[in-house]
PDB file of C-alpha atoms in Angstrom:
ATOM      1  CA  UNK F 939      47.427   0.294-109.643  1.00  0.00           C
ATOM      2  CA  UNK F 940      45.917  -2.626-107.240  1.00  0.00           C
ATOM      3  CA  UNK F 941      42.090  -2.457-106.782  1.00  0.00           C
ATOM      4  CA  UNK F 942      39.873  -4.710-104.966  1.00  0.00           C
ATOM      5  CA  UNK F 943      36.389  -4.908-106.113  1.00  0.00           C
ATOM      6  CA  UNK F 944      33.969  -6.502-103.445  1.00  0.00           C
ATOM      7  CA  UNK F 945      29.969  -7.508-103.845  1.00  0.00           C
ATOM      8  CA  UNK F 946      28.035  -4.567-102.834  1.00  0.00           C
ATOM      9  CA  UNK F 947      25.815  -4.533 -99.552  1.00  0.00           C
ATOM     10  CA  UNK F 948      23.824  -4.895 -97.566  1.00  0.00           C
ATOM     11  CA  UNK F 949      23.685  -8.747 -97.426  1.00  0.00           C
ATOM     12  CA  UNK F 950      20.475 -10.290 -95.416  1.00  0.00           C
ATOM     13  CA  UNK F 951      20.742 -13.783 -94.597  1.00  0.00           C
ATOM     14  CA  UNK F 952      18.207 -16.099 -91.830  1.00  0.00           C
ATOM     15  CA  UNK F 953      20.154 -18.047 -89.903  1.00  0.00           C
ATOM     16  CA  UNK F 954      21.613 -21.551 -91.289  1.00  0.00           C
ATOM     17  CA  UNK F 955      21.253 -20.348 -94.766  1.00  0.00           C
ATOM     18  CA  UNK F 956      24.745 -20.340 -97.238  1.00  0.00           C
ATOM     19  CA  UNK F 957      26.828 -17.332 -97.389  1.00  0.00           C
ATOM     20  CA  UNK F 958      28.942 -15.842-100.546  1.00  0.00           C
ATOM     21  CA  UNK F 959      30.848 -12.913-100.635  1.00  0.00           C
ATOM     22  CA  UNK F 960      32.210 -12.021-104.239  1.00  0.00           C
ATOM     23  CA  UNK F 961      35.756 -10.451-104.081  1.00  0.00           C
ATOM     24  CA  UNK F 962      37.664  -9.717-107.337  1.00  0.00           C
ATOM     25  CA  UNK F 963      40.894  -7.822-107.647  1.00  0.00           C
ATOM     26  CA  UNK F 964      43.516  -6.423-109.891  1.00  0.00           C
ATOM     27  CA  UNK F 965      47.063  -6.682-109.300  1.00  0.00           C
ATOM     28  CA  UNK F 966      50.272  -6.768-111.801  1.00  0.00           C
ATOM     29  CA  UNK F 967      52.302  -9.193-109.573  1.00  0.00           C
ATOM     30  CA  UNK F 968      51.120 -11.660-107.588  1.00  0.00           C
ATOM     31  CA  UNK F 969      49.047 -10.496-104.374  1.00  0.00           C
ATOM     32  CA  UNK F 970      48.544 -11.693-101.070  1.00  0.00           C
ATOM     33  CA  UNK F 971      45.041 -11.754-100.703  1.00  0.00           C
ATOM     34  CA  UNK F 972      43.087 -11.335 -97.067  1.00  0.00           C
ATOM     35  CA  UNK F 973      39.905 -11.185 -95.697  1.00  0.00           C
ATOM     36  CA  UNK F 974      38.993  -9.158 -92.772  1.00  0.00           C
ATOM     37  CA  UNK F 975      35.879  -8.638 -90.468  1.00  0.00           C
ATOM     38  CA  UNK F 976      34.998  -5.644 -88.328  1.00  0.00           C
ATOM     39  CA  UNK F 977      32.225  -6.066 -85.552  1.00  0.00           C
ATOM     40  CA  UNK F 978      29.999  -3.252 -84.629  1.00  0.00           C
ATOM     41  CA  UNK F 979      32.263  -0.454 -82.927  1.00  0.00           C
ATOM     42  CA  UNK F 980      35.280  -2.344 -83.147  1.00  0.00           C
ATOM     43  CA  UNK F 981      38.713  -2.236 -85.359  1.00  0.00           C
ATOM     44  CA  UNK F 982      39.159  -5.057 -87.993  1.00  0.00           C
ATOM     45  CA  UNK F 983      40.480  -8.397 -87.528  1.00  0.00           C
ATOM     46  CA  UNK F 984      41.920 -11.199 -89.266  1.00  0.00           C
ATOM     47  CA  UNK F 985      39.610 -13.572 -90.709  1.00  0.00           C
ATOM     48  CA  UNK F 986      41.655 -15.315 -93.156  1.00  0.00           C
ATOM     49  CA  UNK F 987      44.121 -15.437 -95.928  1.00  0.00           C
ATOM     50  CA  UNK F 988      46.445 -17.119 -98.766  1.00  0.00           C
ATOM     51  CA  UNK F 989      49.204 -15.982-100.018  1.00  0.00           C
ATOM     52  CA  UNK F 990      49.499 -17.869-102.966  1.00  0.00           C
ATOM     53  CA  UNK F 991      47.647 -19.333-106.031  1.00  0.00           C
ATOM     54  CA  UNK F 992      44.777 -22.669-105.075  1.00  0.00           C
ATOM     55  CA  UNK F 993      45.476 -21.686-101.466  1.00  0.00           C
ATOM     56  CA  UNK F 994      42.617 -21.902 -99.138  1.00  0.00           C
ATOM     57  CA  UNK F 995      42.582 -19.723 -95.932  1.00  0.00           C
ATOM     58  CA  UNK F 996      39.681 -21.025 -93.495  1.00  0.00           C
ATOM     59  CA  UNK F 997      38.865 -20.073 -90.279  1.00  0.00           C
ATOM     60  CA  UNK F 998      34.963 -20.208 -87.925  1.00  0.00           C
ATOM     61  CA  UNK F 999      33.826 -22.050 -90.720  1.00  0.00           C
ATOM     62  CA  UNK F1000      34.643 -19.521 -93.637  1.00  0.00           C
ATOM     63  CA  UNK F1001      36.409 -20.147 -96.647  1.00  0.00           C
ATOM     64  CA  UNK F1002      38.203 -18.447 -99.738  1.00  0.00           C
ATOM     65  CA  UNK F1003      40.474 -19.781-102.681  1.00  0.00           C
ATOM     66  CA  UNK F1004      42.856 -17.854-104.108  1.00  0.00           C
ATOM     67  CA  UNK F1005      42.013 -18.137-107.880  1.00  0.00           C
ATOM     68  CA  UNK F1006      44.385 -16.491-110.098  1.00  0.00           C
ATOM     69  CA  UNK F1007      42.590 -17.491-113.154  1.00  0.00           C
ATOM     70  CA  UNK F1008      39.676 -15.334-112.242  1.00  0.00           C
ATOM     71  CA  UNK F1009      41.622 -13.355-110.139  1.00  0.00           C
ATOM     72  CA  UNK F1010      38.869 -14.321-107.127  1.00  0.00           C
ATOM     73  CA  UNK F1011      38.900 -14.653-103.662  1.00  0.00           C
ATOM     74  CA  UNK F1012      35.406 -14.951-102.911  1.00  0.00           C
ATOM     75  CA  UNK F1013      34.404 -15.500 -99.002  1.00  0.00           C
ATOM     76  CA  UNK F1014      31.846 -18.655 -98.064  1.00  0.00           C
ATOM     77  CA  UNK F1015      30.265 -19.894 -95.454  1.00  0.00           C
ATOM     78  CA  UNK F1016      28.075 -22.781 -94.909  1.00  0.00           C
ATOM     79  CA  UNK F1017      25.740 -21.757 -92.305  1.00  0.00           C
ATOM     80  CA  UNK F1018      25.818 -18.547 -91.127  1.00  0.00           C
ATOM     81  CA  UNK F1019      24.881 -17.626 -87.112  1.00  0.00           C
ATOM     82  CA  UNK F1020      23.558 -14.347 -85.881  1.00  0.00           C
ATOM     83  CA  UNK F1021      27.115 -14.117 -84.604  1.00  0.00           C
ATOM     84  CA  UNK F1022      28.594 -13.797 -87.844  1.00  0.00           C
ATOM     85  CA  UNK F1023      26.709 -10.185 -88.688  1.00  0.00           C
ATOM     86  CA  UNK F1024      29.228  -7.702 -89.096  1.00  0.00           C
ATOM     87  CA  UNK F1025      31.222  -6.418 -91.867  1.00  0.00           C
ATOM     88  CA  UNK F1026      33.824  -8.441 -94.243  1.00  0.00           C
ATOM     89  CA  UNK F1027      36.643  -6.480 -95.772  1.00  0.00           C
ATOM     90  CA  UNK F1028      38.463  -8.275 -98.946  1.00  0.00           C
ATOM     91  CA  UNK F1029      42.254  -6.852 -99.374  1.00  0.00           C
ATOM     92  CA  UNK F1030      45.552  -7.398-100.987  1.00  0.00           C
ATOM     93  CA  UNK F1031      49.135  -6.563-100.614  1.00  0.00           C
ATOM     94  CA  UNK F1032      51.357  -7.059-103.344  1.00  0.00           C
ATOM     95  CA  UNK F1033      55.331  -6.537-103.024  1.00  0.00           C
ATOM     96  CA  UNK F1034      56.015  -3.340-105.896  1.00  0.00           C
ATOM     97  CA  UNK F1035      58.460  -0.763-104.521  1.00  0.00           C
ATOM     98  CA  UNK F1036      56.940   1.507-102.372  1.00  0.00           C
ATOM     99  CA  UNK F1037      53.862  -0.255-101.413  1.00  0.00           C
ATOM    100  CA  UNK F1038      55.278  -3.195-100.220  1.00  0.00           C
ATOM    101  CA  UNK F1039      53.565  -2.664 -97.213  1.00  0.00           C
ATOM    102  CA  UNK F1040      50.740  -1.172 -98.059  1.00  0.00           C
ATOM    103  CA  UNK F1041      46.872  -3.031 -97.567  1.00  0.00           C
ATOM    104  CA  UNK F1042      44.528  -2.487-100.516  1.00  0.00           C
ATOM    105  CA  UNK F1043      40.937  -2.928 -99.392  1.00  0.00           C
ATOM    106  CA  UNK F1044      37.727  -3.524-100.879  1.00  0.00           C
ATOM    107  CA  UNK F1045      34.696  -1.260 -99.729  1.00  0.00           C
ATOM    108  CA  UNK F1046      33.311  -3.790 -97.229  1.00  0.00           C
ATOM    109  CA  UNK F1047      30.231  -5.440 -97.607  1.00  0.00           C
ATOM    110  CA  UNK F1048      27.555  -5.506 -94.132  1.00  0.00           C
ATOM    111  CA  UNK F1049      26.065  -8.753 -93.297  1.00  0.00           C
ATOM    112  CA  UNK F1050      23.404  -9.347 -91.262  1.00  0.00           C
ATOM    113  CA  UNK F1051      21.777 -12.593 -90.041  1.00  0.00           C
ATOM    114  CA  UNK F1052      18.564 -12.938 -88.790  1.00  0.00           C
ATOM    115  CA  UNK F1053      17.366 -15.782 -86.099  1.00  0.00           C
TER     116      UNK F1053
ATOM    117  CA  UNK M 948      48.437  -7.508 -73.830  1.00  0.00           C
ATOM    118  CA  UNK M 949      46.453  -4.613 -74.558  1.00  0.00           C
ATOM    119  CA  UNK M 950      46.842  -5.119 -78.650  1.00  0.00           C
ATOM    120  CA  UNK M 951      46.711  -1.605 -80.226  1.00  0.00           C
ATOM    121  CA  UNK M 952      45.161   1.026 -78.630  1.00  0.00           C
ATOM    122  CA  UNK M 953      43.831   4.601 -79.565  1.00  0.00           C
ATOM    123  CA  UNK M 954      43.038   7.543 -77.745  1.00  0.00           C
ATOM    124  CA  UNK M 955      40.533   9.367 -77.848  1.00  0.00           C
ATOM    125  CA  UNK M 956      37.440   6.853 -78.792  1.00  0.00           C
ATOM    126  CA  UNK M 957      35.442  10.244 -80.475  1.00  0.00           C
ATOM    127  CA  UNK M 958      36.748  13.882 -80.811  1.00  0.00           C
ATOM    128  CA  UNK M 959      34.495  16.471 -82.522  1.00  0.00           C
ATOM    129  CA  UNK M 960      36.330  19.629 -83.643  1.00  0.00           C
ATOM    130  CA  UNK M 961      36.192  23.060 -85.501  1.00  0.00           C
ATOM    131  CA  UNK M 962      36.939  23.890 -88.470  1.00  0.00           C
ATOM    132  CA  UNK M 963      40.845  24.901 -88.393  1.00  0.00           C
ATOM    133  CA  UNK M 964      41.488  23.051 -85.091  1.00  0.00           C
ATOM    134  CA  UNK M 965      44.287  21.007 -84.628  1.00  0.00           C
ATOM    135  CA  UNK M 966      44.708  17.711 -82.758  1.00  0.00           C
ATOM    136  CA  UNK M 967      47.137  15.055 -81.800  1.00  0.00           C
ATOM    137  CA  UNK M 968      45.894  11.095 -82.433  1.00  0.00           C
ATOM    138  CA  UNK M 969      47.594   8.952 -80.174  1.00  0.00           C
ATOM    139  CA  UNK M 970      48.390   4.944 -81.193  1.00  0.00           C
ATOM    140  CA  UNK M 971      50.337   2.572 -78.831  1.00  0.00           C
ATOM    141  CA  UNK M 972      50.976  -1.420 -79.592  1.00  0.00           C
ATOM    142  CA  UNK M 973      52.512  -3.114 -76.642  1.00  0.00           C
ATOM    143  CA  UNK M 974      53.338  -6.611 -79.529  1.00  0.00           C
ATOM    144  CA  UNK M 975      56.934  -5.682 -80.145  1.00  0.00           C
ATOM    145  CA  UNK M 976      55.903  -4.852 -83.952  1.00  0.00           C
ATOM    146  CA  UNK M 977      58.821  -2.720 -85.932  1.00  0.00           C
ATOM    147  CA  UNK M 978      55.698  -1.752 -88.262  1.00  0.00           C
ATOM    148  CA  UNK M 979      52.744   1.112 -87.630  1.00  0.00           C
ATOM    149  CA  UNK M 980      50.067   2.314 -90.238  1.00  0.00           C
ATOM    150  CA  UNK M 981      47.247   4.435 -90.039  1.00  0.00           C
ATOM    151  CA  UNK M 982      44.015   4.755 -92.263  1.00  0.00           C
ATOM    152  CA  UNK M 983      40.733   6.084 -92.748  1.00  0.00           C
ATOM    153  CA  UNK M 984      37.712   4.904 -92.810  1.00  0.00           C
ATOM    154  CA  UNK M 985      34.465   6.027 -95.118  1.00  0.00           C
ATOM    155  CA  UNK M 986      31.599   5.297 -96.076  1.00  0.00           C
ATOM    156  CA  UNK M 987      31.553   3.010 -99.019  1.00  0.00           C
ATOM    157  CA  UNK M 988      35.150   3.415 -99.556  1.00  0.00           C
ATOM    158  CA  UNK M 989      36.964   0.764 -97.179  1.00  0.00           C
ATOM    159  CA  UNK M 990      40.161   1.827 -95.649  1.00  0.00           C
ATOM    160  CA  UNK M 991      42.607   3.838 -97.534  1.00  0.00           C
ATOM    161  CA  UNK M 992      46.481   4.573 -95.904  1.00  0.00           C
ATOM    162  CA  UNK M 993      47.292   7.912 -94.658  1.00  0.00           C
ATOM    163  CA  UNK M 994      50.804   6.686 -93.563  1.00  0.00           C
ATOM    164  CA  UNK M 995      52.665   4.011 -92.703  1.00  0.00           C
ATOM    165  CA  UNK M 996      56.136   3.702 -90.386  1.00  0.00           C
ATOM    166  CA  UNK M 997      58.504   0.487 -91.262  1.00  0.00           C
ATOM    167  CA  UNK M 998      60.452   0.735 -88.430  1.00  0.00           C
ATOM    168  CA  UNK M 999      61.147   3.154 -85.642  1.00  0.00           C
ATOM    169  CA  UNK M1000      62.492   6.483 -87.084  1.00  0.00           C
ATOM    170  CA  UNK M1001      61.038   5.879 -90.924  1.00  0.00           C
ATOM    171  CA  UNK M1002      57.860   7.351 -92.188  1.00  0.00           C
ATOM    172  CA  UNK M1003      56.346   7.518 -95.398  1.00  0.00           C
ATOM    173  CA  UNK M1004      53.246   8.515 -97.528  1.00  0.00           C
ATOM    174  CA  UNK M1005      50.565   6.456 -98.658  1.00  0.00           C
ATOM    175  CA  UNK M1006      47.608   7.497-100.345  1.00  0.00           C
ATOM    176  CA  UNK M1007      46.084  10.030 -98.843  1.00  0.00           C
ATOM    177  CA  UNK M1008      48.460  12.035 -96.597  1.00  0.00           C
ATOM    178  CA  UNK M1009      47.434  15.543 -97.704  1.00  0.00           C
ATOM    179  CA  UNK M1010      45.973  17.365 -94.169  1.00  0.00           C
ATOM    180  CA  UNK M1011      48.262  14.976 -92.082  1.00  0.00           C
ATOM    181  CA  UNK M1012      51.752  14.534 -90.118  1.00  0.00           C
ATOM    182  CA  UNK M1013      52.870  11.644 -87.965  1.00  0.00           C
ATOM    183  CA  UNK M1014      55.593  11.195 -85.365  1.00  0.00           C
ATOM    184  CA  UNK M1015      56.674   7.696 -84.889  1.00  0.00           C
ATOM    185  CA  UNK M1016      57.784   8.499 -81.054  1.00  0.00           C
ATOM    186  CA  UNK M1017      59.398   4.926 -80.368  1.00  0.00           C
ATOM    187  CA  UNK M1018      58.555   1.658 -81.140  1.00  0.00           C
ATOM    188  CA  UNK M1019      55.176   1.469 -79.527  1.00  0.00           C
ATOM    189  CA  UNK M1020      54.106   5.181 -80.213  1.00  0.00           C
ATOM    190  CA  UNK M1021      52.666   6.212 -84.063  1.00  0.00           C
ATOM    191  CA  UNK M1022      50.893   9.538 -83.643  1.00  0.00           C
ATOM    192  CA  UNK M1023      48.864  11.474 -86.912  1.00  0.00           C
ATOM    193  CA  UNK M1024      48.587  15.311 -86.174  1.00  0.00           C
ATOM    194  CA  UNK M1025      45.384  17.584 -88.048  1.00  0.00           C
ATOM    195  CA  UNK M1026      47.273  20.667 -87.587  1.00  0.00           C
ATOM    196  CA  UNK M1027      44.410  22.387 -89.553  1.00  0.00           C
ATOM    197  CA  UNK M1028      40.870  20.207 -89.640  1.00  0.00           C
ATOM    198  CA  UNK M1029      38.759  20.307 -92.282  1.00  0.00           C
ATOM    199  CA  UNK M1030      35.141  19.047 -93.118  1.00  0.00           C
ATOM    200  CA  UNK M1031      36.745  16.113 -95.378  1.00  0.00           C
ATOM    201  CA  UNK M1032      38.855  14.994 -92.415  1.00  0.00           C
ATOM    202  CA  UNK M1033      35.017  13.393 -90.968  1.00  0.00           C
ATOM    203  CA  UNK M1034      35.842  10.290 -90.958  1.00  0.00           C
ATOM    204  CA  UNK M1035      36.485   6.922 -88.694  1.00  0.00           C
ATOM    205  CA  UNK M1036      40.913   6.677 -88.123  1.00  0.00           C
ATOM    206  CA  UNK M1037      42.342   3.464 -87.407  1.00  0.00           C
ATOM    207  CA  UNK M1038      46.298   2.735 -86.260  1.00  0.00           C
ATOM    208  CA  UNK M1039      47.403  -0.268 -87.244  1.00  0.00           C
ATOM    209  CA  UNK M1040      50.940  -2.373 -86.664  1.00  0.00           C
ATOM    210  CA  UNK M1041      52.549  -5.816 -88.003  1.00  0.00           C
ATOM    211  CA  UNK M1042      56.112  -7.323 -86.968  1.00  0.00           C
ATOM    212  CA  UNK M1043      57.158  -7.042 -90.126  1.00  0.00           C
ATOM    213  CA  UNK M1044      56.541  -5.960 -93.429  1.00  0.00           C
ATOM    214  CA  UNK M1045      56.148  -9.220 -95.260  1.00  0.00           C
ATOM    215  CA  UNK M1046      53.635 -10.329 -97.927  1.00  0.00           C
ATOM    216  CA  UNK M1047      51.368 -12.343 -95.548  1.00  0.00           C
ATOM    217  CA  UNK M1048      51.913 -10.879 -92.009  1.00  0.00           C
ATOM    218  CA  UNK M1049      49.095 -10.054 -90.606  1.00  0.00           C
ATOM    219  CA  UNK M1050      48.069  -6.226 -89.219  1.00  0.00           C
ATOM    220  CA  UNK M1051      46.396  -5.383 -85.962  1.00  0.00           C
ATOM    221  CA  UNK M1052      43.795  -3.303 -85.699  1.00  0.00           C
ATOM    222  CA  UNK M1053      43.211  -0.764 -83.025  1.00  0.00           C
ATOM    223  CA  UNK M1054      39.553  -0.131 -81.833  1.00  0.00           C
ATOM    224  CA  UNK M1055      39.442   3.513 -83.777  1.00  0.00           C
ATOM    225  CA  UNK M1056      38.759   7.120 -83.411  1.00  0.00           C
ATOM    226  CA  UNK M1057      35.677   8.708 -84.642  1.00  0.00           C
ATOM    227  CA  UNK M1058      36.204  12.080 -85.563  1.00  0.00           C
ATOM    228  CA  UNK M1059      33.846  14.848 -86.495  1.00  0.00           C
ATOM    229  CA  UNK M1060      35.240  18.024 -88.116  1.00  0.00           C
ATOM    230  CA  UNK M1061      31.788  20.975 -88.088  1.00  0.00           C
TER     231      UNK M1061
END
């Protein structure tokens, strides 16, 4: 079946400094690949995503390629704010019948910045 | 718009209690979902609705029923609780069910089963 495997937490960061967030996954067809972020006490949003191979979803100043050679989507950020603490989610959907609609996630990894 | 919203925010029940999670998107979207959250695990389904009147399992549905009431109204049902049931529950919903539509997330339910 479709796993996502994420860099474990917790992830410490001063503010300014670069940010990487390792996502791997394992899929038989070819995925849809997301990443999303959940703020303290709130539900998950969209942070970005590609849907096909050498895209690059960006958004706040994050980034991830979709690299089907290493089957990577890792997240990256130049310079992270305090703003930007939370947690990142890496997931996938791929279209197989009966999951078509169904979000594989990774376990989350926590990020916090520190002024 | 209100996005998707849950009610209640935190429930805490008894072991063998039941209870009735209520999920409402005012976006229109012929697709619903619901997961749970734990520790260390990200989210995993529960189940999903494709359109109003359709529901179906995903991977964990043991413990749980859901009523898809109308197009905005996706409800999951603990008829019995259990200890294992602790955990954060999230409703979803996306217009459709295509490879790169996006889901929206409702704020969550924390539930505590003593």
């Amino acid at each position: 079946g479709n796993s996502v495997t994420q860099m474990e937490g917790p992830v410490t960061l001063s503010e300014e400094a670069f940010l990487t967030i390792n996502c791997t996954y394992t899929a038989t067809g070819y995925p849809s690949l997301f990443w999303y972020v959940q703020y303290p006490g709130e539900g998950l949003q969209l942070l970005l995503k590609a849907t096909k191979a050498d895209d690059k979803g960006s958004n706040k100043g994050f980034e991830a390629t979709y690299r089907k050679e290493t089957t990577s989507f890792h997240l990256e950020k130049g310079s992270v704010q305090v703003s930007d603490s939370a947690v990142y989610f890496c997931a996938l959907r791929e279209w197989a019948s009966g999951s078509a609609r169904q979000l594989t996630f990774g376990s989350g990894t926590q990020l916090t910045v520190l002024p | 718009n209100a996005g998707v919203t849950q009610t209640p925010k935190f429930q805490v029940l008894k072991t063998g209690q039941s209870m009735t999670l209520q999920c409402a998107q005012d976006m229109n979207h012929n697709s619903m979902y619901w997961y749970r959250q734990d520790p260390g695990m990200g989210l995993r389904l529960i189940y999903y609705s494709a359109s109003e009147g359709t529901t179906d399992k995903g991977e964990v549905p043991n413990g749980y029923n859901v009523s898809r009431l109308n197009k905005r109204e996706f409800s999951l049902r603990l008829e019995s609780a259990a200890p294992s049931q602790t955990s954060v529950y999230f409703c979803a919903s996306s217009h459709e069910t295509g490879m790169g539509n996006e889901q929206f997330f409702g704020p969550g339910t924390r539930l505590t089963v003593l």
